[in-house]
Tab-separated table of C-alpha atoms in Angstrom:
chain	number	residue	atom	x	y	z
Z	28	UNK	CA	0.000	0.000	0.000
Z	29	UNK	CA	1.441	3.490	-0.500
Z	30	UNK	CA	2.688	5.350	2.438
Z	31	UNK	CA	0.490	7.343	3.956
Z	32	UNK	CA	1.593	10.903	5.910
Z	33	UNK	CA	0.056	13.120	8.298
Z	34	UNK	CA	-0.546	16.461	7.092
Z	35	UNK	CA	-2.260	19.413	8.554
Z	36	UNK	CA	-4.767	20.600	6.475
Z	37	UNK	CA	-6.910	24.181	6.140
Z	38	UNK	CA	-10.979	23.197	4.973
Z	39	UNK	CA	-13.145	25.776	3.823
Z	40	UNK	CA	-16.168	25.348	4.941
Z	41	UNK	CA	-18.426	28.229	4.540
Z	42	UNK	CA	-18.795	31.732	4.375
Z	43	UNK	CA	-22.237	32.761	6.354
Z	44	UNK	CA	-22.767	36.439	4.776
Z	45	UNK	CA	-25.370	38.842	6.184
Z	46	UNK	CA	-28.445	38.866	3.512
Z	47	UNK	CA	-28.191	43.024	3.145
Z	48	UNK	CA	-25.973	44.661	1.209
Z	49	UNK	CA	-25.529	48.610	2.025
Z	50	UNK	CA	-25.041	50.107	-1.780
Z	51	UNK	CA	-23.981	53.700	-2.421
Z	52	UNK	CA	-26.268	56.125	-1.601
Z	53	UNK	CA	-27.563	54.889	1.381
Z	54	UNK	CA	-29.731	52.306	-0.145
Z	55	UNK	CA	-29.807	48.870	1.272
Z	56	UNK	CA	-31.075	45.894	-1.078
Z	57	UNK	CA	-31.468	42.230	-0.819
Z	58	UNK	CA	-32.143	39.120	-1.652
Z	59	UNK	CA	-35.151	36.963	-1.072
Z	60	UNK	CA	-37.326	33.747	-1.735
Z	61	UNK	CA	-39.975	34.615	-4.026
Z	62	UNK	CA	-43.344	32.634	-3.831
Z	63	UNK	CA	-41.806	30.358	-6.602
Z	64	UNK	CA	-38.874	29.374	-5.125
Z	65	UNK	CA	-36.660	31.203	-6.990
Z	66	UNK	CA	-33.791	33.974	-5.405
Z	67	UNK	CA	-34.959	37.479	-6.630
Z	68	UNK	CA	-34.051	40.953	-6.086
Z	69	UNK	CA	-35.134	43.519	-3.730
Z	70	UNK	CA	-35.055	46.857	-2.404
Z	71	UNK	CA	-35.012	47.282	1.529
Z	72	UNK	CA	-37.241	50.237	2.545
Z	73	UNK	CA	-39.510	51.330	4.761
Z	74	UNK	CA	-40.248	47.826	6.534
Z	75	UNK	CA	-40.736	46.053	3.666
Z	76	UNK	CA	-38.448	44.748	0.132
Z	77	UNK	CA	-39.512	46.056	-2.734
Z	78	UNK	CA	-38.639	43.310	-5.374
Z	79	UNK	CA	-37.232	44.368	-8.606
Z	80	UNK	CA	-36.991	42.428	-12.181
Z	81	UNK	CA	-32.577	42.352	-11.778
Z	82	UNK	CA	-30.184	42.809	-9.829
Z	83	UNK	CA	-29.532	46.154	-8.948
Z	84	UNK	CA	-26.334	46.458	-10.240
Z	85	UNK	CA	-27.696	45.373	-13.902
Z	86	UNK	CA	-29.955	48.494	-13.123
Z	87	UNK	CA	-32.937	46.121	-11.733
Z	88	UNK	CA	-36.182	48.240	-11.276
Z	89	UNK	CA	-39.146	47.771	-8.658
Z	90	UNK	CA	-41.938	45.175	-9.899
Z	91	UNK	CA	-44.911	46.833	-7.973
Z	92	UNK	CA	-44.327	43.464	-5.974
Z	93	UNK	CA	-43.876	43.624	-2.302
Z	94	UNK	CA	-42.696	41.516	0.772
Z	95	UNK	CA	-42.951	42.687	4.511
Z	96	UNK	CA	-39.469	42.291	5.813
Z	97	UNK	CA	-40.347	40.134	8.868
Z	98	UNK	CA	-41.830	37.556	6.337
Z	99	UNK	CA	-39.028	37.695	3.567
Z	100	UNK	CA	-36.855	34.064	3.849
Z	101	UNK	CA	-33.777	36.334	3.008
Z	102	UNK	CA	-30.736	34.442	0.697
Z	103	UNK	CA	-26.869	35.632	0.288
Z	104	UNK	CA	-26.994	39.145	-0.550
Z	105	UNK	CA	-25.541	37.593	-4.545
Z	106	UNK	CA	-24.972	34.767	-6.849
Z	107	UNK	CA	-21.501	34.685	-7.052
Z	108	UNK	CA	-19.220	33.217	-9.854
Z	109	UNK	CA	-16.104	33.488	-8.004
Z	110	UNK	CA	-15.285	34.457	-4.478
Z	111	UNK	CA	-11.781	35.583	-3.743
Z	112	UNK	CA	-10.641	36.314	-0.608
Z	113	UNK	CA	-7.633	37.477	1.260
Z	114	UNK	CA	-5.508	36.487	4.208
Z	115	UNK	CA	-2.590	38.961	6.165
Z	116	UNK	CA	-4.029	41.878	4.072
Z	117	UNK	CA	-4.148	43.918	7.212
Z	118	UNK	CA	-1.407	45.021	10.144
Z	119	UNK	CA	-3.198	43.524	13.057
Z	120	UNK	CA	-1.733	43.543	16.343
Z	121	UNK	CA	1.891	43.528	14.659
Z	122	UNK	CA	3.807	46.678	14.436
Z	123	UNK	CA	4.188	46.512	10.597
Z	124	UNK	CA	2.254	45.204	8.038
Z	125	UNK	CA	2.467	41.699	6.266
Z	126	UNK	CA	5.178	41.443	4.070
Z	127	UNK	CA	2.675	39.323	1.480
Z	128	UNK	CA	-1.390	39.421	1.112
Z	129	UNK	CA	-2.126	35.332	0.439
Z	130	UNK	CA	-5.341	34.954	-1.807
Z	131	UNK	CA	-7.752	32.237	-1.866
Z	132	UNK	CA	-10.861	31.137	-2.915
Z	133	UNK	CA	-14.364	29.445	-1.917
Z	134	UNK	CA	-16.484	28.405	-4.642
Z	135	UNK	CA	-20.021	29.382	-4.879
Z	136	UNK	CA	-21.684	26.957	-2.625
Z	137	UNK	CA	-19.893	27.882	0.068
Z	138	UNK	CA	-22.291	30.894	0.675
Z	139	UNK	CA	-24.860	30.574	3.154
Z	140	UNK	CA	-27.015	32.885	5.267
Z	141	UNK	CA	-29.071	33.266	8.599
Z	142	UNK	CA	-30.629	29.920	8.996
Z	143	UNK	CA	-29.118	28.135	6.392
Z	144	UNK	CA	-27.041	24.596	7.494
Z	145	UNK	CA	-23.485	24.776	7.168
Z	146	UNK	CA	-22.147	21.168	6.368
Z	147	UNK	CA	-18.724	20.305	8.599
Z	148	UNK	CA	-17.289	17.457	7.367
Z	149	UNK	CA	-15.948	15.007	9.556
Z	150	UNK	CA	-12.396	15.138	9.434
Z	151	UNK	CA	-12.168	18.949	10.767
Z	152	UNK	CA	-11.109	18.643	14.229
Z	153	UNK	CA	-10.717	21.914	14.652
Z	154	UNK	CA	-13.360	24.806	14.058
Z	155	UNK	CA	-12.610	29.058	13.833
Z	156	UNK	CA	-14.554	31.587	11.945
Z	157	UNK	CA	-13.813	35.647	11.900
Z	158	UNK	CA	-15.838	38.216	11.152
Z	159	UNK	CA	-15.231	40.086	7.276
Z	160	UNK	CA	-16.435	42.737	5.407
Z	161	UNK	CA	-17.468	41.288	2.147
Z	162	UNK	CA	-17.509	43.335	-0.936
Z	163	UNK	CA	-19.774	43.251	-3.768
Z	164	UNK	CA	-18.618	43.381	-7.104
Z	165	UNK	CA	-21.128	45.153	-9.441
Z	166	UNK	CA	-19.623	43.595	-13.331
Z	167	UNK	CA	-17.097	41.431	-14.410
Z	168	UNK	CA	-13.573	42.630	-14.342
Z	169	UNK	CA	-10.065	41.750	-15.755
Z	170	UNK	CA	-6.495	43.910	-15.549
Z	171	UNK	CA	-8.490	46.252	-14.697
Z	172	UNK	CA	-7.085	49.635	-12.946
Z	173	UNK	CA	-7.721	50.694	-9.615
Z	174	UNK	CA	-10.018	53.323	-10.664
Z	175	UNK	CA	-11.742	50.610	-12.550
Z	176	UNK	CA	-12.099	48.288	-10.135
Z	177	UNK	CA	-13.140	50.764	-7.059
Z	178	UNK	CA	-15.755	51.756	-9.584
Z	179	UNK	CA	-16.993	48.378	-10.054
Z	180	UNK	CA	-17.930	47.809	-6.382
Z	181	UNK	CA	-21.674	47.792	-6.086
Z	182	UNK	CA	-21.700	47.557	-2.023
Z	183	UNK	CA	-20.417	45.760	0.774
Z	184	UNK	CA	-22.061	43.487	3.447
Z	185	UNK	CA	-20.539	41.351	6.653
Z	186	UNK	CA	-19.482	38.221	6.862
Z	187	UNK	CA	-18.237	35.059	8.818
Z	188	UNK	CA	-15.334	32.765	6.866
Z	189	UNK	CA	-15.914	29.419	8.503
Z	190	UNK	CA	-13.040	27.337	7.964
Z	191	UNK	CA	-11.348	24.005	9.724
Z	192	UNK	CA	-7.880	23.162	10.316
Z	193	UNK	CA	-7.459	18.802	10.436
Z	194	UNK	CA	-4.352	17.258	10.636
């Protein structure tokens, strides 16, 4: 049989995201269960979500349609394609900063919210999570410059990476 080693080992496991997402402007907007089932659109105000026909960022505008907030089942604030984080990207309790920012990434299904069931698998022995700010891209980018990219941020939200160490 081949030899087998120990290894410590870093899981993702989820990333539980709050379901708002503050946009510029003030504005706050959301996504919800709609009667069908389906993950749709919505703008937070006054005490209830005003759905809309897209995603805000694809310039969505308000059905008519409306859900009282304390009755909405409210999903991840976005359907992401990719989620990239980072890791040392800020000077914590050290004196100077991190000499390098380490990316990663969590795929899509990794995204849960208030509620939702976030599978652990078995082999994580050990279990941390901290608190992030999450920002919300608003349109697909590449090589793009910093103006560019600042521009594309629709909003941010909070989070909670969820990850395991196993060795």
């Amino acid at each position: 049989p081949p030899r087998q080693r120990k290894m410590a080992s870093f899981i993702a496991c989820g990333l539980a995201s709050s379901a708002a997402v503050a946009a510029r402007g003030g504005e706050v907007f959301c996504r919800v269960k709609a009667e069908n089932g389906e993950g749709v659109y919505g703008r937070v105000a006054e005490g209830e979500i005003r759905l809309l026909d897209a995603a805000p960022w694809n310039g969505g505008r308000e059905t008519g349609a409306k859900i009282p907030l304390g009755d909405a089942k409210l999903l991840p604030p976005s359907e992401p394609r990719n989620i990239l984080c980072l890791a040392n990207s800020y000077a914590g309790r050290e004196k100077d900063p991190p000499k390098f920012i380490r990316w990663f990434a969590k795929t899509p299904g990794a995204v849960a919210t208030s509620g939702d069931t976030i599978e652990i698998p078995p082999i994580v022995e050990q279990l941390k999570s901290e608190v992030e700010i999450v920002i919300v891209v608003g349109r697909k980018l590449k090589n793009a410059t910093e103006e560019e990219a600042r521009d594309s941020i629709f909003g941010y939200t909070s989070g909670n990476d969820i990850f395991g160490f196993a060795e």
